[in-house]
Coordinates of C-alpha atoms (C1' of nucleotides) in Angstrom, one line a residue:
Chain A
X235 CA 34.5 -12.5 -2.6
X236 CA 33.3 -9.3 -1.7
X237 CA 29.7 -9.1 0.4
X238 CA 27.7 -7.1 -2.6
X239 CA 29.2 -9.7 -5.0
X240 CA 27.6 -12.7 -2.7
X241 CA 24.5 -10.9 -3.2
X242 CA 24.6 -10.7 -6.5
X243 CA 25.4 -14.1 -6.9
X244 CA 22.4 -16.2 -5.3
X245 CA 19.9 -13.6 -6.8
X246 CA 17.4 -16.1 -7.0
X247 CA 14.7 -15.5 -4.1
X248 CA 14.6 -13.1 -1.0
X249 CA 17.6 -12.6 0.4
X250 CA 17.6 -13.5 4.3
X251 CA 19.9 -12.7 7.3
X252 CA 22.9 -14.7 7.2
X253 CA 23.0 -15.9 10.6
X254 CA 19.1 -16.8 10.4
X255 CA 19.4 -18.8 6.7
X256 CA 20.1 -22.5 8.4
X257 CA 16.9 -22.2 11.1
X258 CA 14.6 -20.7 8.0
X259 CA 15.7 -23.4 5.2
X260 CA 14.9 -26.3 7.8
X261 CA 12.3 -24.5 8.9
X262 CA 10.7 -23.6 5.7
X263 CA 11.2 -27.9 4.9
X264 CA 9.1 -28.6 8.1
X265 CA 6.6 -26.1 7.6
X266 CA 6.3 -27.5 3.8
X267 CA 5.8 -30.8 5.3
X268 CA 3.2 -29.5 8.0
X269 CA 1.0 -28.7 5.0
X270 CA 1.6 -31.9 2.8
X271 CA -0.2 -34.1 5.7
X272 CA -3.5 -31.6 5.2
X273 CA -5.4 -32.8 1.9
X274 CA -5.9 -30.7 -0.9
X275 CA -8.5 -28.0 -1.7
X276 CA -9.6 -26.1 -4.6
X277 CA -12.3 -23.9 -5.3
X278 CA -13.6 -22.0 -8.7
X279 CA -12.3 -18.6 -10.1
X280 CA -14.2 -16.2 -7.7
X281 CA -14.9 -17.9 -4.9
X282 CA -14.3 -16.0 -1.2
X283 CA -11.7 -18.8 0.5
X284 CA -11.3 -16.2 3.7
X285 CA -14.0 -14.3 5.1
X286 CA -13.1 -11.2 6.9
X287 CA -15.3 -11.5 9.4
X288 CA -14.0 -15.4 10.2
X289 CA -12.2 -15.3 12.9
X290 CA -9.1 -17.8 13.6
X291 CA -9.0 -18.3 9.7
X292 CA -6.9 -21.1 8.0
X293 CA -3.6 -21.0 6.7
X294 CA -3.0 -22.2 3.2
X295 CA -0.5 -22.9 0.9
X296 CA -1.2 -22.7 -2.8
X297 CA -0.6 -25.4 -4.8
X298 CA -2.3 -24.1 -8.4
X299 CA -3.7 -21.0 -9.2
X300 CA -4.0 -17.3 -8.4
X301 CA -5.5 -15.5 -5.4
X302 CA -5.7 -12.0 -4.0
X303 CA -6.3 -10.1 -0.9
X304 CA -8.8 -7.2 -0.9
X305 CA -10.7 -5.0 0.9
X306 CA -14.3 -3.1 0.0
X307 CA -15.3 0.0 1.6
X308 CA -19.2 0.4 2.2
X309 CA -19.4 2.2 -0.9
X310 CA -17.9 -0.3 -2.8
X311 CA -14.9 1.1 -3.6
X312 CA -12.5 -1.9 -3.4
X313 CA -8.8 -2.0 -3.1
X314 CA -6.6 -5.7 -4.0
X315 CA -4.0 -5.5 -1.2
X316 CA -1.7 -8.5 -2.5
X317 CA -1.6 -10.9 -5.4
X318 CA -0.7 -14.6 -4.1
X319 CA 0.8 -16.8 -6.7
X320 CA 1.4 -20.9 -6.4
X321 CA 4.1 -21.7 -3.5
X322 CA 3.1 -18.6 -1.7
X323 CA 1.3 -19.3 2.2
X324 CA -1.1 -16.8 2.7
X325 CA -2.6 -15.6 5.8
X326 CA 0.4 -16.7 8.3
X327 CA -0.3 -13.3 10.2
X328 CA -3.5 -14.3 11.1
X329 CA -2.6 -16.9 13.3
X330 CA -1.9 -14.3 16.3
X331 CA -4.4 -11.4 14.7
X332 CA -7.1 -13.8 15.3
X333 CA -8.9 -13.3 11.5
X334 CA -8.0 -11.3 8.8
X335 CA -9.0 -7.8 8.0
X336 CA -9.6 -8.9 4.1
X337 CA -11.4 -11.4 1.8
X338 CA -9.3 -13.5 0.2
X339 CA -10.7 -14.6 -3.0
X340 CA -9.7 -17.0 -6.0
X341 CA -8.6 -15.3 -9.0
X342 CA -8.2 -18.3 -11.0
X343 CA -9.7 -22.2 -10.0
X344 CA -7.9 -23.0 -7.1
X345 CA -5.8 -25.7 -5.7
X346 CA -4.2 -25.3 -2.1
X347 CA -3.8 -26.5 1.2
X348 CA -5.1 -25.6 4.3
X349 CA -3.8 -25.5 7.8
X350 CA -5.3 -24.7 10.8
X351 CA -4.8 -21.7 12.5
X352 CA -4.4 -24.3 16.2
X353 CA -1.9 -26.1 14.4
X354 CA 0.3 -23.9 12.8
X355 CA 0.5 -22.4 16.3
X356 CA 1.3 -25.7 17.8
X357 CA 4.5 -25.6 14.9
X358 CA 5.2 -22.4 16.4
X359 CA 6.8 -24.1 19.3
X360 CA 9.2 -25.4 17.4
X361 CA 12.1 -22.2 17.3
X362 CA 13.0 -23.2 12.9
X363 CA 9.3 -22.8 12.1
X364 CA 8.8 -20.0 14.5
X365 CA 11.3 -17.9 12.5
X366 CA 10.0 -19.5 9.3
X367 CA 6.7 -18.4 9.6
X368 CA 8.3 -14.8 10.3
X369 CA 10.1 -14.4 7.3
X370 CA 6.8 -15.3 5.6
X371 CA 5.2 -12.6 7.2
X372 CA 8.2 -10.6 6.6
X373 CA 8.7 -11.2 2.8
X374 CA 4.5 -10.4 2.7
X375 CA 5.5 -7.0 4.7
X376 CA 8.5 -6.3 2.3
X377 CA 6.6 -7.0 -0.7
X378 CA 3.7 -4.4 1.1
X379 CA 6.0 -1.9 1.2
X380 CA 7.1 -1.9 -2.3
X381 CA 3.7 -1.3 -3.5
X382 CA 3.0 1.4 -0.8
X383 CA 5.8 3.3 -2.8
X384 CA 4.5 2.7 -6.0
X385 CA 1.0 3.4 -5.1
X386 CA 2.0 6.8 -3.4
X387 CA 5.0 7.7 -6.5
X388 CA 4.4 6.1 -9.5
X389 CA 2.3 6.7 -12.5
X390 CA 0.3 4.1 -14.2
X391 CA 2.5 3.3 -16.3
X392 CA 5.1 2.9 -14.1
X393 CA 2.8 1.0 -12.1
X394 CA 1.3 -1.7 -14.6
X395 CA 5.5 -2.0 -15.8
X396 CA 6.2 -3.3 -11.7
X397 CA 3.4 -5.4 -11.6
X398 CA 3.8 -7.0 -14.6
X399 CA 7.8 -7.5 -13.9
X400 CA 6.8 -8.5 -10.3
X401 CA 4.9 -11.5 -11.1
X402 CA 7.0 -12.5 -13.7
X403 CA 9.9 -12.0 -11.2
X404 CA 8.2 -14.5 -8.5
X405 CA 6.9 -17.0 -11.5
X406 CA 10.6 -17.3 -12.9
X407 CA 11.9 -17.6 -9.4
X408 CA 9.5 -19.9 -8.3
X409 CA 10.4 -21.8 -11.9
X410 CA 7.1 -22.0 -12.9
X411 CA 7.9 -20.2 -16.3
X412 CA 11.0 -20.3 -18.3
X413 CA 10.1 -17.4 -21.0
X414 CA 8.5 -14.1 -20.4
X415 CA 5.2 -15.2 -21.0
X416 CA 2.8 -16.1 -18.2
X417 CA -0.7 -16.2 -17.4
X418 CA -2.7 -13.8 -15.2
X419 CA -6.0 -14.8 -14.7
X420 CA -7.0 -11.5 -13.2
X421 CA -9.3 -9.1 -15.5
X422 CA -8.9 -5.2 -15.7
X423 CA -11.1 -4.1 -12.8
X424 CA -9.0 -6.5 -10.8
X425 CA -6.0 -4.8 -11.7
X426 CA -7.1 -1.4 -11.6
X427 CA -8.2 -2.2 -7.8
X428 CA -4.8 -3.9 -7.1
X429 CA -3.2 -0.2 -8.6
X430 CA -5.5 2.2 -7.2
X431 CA -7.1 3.2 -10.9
X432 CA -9.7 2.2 -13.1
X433 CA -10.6 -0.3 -15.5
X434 CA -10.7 2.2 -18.5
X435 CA -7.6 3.9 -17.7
X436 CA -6.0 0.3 -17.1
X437 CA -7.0 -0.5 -20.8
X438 CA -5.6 2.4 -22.0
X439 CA -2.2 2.2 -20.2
X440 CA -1.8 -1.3 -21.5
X441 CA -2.5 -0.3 -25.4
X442 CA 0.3 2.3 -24.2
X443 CA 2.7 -0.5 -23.4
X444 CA 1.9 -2.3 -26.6
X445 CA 2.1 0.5 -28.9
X446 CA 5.8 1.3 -26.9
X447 CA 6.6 -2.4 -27.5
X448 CA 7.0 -3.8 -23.7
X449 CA 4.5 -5.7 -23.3
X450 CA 1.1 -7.4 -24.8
X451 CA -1.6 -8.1 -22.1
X452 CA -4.6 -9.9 -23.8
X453 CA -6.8 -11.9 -22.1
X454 CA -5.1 -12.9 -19.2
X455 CA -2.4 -13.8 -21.3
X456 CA 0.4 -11.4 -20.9
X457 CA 3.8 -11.4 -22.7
X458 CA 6.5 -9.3 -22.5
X459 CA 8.6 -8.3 -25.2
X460 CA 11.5 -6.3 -23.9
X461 CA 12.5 -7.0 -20.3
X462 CA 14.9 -4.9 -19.9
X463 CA 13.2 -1.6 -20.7
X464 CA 10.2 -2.4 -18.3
X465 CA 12.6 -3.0 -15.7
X466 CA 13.9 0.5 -16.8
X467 CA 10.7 1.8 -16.4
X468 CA 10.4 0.2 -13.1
X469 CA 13.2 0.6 -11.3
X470 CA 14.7 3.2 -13.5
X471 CA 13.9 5.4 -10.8
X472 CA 14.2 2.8 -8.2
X473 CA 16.9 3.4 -5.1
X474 CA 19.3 1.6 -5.3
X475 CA 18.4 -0.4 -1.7
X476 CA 15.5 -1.1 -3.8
X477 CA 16.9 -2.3 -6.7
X478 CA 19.1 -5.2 -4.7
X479 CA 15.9 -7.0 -3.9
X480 CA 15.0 -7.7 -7.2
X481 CA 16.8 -10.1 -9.3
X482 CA 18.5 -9.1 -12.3
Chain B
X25 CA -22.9 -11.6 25.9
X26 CA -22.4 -12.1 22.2
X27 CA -19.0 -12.3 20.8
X28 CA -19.6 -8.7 18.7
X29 CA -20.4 -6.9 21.8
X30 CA -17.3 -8.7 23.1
X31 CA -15.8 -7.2 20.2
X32 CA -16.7 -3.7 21.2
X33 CA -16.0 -3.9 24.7
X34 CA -12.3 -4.6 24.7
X35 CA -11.4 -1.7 22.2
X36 CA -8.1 -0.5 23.5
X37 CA -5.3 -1.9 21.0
X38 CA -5.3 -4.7 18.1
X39 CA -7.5 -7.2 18.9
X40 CA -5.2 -10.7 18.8
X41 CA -6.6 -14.4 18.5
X42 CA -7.9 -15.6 21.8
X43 CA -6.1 -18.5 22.0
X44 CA -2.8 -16.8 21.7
X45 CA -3.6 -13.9 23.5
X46 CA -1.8 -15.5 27.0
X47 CA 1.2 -16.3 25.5
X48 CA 1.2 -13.0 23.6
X49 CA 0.8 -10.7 26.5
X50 CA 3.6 -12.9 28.4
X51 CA 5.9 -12.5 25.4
X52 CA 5.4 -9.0 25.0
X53 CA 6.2 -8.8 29.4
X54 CA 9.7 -10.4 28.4
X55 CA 10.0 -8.4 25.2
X56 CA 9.7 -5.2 26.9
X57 CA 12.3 -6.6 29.7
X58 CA 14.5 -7.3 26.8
X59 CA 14.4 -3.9 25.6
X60 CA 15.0 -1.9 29.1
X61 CA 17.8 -4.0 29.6
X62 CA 19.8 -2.5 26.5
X63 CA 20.9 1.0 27.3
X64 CA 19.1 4.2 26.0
X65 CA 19.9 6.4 22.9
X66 CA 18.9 9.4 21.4
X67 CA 18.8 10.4 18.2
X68 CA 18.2 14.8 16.7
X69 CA 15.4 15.4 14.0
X70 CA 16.5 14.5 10.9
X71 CA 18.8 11.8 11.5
X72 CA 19.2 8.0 9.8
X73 CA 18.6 5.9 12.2
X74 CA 18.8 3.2 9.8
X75 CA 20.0 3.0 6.3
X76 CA 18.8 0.4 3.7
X77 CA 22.3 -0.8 3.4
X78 CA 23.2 -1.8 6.9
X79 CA 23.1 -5.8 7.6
X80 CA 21.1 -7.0 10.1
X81 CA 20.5 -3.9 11.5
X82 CA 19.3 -3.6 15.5
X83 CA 15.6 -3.7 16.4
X84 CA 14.7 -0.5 18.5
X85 CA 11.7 0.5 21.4
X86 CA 10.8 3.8 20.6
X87 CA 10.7 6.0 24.1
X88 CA 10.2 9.3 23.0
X89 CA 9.3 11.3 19.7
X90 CA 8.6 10.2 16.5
X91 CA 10.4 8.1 13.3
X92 CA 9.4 7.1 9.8
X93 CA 10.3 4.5 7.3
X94 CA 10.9 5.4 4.2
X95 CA 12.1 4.9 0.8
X96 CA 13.4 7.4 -1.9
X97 CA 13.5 6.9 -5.7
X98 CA 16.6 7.5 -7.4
X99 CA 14.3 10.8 -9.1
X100 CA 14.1 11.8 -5.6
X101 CA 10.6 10.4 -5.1
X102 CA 10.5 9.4 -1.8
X103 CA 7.8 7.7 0.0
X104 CA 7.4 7.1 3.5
X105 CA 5.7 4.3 4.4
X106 CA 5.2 4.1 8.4
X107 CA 5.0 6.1 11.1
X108 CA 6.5 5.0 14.2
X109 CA 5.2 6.4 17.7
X110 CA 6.3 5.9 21.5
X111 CA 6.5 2.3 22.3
X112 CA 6.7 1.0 18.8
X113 CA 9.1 -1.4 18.2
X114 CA 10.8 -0.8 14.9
X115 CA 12.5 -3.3 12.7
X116 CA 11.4 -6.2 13.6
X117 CA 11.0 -7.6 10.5
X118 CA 14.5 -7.3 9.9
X119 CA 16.0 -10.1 12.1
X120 CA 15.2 -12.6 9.3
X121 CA 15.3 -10.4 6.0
X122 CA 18.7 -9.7 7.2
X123 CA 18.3 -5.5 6.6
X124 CA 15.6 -2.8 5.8
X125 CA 15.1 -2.0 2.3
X126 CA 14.0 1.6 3.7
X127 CA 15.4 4.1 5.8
X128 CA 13.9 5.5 9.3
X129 CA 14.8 8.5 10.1
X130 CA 14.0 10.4 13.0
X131 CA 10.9 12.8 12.8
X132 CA 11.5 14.4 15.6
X133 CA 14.8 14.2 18.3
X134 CA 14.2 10.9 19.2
X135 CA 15.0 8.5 22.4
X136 CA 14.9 5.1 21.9
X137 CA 16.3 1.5 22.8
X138 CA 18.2 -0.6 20.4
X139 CA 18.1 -4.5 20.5
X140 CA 20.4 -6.5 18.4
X141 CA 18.9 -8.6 15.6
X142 CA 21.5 -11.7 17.1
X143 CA 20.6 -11.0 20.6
X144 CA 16.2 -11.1 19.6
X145 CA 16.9 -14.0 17.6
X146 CA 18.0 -15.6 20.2
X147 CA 15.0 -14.7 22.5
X148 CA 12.7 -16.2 19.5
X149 CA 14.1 -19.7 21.2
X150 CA 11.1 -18.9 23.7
X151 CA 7.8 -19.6 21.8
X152 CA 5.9 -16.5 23.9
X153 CA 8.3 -14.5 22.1
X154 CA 8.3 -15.5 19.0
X155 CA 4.5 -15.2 19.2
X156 CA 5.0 -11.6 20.5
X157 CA 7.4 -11.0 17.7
X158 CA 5.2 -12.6 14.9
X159 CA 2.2 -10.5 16.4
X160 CA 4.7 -7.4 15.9
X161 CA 5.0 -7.7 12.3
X162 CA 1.6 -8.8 12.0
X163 CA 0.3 -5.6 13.5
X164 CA 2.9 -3.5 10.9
X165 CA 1.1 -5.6 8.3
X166 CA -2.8 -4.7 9.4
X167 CA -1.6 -0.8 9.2
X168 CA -0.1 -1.5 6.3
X169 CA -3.0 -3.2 4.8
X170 CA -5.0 0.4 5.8
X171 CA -2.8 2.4 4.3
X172 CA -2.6 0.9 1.0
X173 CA -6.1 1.1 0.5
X174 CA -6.1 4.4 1.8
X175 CA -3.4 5.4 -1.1
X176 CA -5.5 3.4 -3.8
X177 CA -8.9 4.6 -2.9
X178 CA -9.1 7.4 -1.1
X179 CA -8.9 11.1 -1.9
X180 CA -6.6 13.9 -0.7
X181 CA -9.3 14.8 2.6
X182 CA -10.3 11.1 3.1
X183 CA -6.5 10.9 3.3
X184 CA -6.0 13.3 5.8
X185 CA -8.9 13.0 7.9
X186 CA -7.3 9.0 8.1
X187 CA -3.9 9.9 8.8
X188 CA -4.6 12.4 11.6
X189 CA -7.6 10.1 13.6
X190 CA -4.8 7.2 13.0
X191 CA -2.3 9.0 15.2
X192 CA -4.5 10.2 17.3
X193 CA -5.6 6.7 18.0
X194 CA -2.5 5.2 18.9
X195 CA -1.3 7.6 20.9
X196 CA -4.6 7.9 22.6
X197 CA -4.4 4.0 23.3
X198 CA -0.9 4.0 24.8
X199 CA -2.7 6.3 27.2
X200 CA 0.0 9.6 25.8
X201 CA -2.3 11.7 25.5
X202 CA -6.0 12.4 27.2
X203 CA -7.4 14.7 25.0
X204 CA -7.8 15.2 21.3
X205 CA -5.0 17.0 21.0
X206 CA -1.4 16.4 20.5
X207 CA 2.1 16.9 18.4
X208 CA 2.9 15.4 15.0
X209 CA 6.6 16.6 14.3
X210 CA 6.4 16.0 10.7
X211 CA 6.2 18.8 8.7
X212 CA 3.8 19.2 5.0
X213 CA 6.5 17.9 3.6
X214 CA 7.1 14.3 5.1
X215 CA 2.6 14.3 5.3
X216 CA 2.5 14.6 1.8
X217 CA 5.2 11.3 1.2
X218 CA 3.3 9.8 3.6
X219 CA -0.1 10.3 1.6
X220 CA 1.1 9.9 -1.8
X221 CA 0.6 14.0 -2.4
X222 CA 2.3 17.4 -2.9
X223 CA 2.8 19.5 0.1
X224 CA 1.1 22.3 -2.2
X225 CA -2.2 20.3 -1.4
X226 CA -1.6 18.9 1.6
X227 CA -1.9 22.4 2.9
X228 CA -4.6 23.6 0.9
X229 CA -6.4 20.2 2.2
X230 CA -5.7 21.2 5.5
X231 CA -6.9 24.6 5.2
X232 CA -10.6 23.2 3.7
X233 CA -10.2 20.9 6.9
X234 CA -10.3 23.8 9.0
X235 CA -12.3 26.1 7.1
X236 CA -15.1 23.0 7.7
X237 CA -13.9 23.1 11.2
X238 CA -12.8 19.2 11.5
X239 CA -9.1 19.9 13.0
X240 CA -6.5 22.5 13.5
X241 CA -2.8 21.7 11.9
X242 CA -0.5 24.6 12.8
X243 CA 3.0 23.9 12.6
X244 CA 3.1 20.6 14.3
X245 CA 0.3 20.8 16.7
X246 CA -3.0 18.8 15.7
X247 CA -6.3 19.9 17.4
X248 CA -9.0 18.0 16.3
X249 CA -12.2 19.9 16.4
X250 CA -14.8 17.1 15.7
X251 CA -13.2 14.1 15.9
X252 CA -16.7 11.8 15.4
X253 CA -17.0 13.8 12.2
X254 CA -13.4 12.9 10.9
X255 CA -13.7 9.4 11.8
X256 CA -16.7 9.8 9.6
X257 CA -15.0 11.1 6.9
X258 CA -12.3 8.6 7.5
X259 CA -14.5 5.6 8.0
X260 CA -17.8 6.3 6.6
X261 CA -17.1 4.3 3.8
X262 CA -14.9 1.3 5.5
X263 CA -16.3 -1.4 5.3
X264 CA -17.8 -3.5 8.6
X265 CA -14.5 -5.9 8.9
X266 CA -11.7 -2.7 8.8
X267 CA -14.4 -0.9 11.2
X268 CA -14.0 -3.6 13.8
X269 CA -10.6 -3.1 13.6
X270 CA -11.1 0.6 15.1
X271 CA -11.8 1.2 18.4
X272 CA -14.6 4.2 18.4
Chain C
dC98 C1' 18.2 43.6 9.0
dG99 C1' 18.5 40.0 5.9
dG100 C1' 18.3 35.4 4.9
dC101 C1' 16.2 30.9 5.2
dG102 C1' 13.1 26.9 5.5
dG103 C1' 8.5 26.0 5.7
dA104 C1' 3.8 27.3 4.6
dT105 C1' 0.4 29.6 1.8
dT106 C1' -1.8 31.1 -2.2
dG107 C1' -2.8 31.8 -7.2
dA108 C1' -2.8 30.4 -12.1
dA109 C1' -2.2 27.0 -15.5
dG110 C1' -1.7 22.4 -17.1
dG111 C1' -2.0 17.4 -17.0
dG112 C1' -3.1 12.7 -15.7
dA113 C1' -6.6 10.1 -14.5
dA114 C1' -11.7 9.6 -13.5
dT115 C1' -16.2 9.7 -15.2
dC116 C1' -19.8 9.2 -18.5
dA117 C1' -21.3 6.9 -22.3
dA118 C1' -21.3 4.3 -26.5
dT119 C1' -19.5 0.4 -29.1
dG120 C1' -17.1 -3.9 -29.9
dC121 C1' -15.7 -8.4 -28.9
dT122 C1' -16.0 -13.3 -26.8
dT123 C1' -18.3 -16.7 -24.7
dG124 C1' -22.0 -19.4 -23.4
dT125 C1' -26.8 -20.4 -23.5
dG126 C1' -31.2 -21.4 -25.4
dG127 C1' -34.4 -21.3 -29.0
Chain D
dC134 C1' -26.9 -23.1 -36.2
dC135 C1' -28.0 -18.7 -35.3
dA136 C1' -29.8 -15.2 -31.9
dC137 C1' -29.1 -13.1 -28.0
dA138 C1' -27.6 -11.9 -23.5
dA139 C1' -23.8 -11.1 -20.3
dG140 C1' -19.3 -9.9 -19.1
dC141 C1' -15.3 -7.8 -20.3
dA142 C1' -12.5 -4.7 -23.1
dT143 C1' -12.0 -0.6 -26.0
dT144 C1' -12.5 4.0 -27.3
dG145 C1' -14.0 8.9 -27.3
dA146 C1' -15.5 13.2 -25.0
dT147 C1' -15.6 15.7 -21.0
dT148 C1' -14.7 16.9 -16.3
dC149 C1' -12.0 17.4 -12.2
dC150 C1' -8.6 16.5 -8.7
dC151 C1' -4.2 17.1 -8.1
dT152 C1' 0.3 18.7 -9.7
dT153 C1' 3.4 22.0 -11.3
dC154 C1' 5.2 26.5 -11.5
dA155 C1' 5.9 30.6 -9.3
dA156 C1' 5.3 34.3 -6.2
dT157 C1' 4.6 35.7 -1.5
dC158 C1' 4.4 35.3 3.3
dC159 C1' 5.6 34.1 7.8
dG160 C1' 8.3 32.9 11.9
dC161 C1' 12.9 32.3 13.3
dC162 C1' 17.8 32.9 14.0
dG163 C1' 22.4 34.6 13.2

DNA sequence: CGGCGGATTGAAGGGAATCAATGCTTGTGG
DNA sequence: CCACAAGCATTGATTCCCTTCAATCCGCCG
């Protein structure tokens, strides 16, 4: 078997460096465990979980729900850095940046878990979680990246098509759905911040994509009706490098 | 002394948690050891450095000059994501994801020190340097962070005036340069992938830049002219939280 | 000198923002 | 049970920032 036929094969998640995959699945088990022992959390639909200003924040892994990252300028311009979806451990850079930059805040009621910063430092001494806890910083970083491109090249359609295939990407991979149809429970404003334009012209892209067929977004119901041609519309222009992160 | 003036006082470079900050500096002593172990190599403007295919590509120390990540649609889009100056270390990231999904390419001839991904995986056995490592990526991440809000939320100048204090930052904390003055070996070009804009309007930004007598772009020498009124410009509107991140 | 890549400038067009009004749910209280 | 307010979404009209297209210019090098 060929190495790009490997890679097609286990499509399902990030793909990691060979030599590194042992140390990061046992180290991704220990790390999972690490945060079973802290008790469960949950807060309401727009509650601030991380402060900006807090420094030596919590880590947390979450259980139920939707949150986001964002940032507000003093004019209150605001920007939603990165969507966190259940499974996903947010805020593992913080644990040697001393606080976050951001607010995290609950998109949806919230279950999760929290770790302390002390602790998951303590883990750190321990080589498999050390490397763990990079490839969760790296897989935020990769995922970062991807959205600098489509902020800086994409139009908003192109842009609303990769979002809406990126969270049904990580839901499906994550087996949390098993059709195309999933729940956001972010409104329009939230989404215009996340893709750097505005509510109105967020409602209007979406009509767009229903009146094309793709997709229906209503409420924060969304459901996609042809996959294939918003992936087209995503990564139809995508580079090939690009294109072998995301699963087919 | 109250833990914001604290804050302000220690204003050269990212500001890490306290209770890592030992084993971080010691990590980073070894780290840098590492690197000056491995031999030198150079590399002309223009060239790959890495490409998106190659596995587990090497980790480099950037000596001299000046490289960018970036990432090219197959329409020829490209964005470029990061800029890499002297004594970045580039790629690291990579050791677990097992390969950029972006290119970096040299911005200007380029000196630099390559580390293997096997050989720094190995050093992540030592918990100082897997702190040092972690605090590497984390670090990419807070810039990254920036600049996406920069791309969703701020306009062309806001853009500009961001980019060009940002360099002049960094290069002004690694002590290279004294005054506000200094080389940017990218041309309009590679600026405008950078900022999510034409070069058509990158230099007509640049000229209203000068014409308001903030800074000076000619060919790839940057004088800024009033650099408290860029960062103005630049951070006028940032909120308190990113401020702090910004050493005045 | 001629050619070439990069930068500049002008004119025209378009995508998205802005302003503003209306509609639709939902929840609350009379 | 309806009225009404509040929040969110939709739609239209207008404006504007930025892109696109195209021509010119400038410094550099063979």
């Amino acid at each position: 078997m060929s190495a790009s036929e490997l890679k097609t094969t286990r499509s399902m998640g990030p793909v990691f460096s060979p030599p590194a995959t042992e140390d990061l699945l046992n180290g991704g088990r220990l790390l999972r465990r690490a945060f079973l022992e802290a008790g469960a959390c949950s807060s309401r639909r727009g509650t601030t979980v991380i402060e900006p200003e807090q420094t030596d924040p919590p880590v947390f892994l979450i259980h139920r729900g939707l949150a986001y990252s964002s940032a507000t300028l003093a004019d209150g311009r605001r920007a939603i850095t990165e969507i966190h979806l259940p499974g996903d451990i947010v805020g593992a850079a913080s644990i040697v940046m001393g606080g976050a930059h951001y607010s995290v805040i609950a998109g949806s009621d919230l279950s999760y878990r929290p770790l302390s910063a002390t602790t998951l430092r303590g883990l750190m001494g321990n080589p498999q979680i050390a490397m763990r806890v990079l490839a969760l910083v790296g897989e935020d970083r990769r995922r970062a990246d991807r959205h600098m491109v489509g902020l800086a090249r994409l139009d908003a359609r192109e842009r609303l098509c990769v979002f809406l295939v990126d969270i049904h990407d990580r839901l499906r991979r994550r087996e949390l759905i098993s059709r195309p149809t999933f729940n956001v429970s972010l409104n329009q404003d939230e989404i215009a911040d996340h893709l750097g334009m505005t509510m109105v012209h967020v409602s209007r892209t979406l009509r767009r994509l229903r009146e094309e067929k793709l997709v229906i977004v209503d409420r924060h119901v969304v459901i996609i009706l042809d996959l294939k041609a918003m992936r087209e519309v995503a990564l139809g222009q995508a580079s090939e490098a690009v294109k072998e992160i995301i699963p087919a």
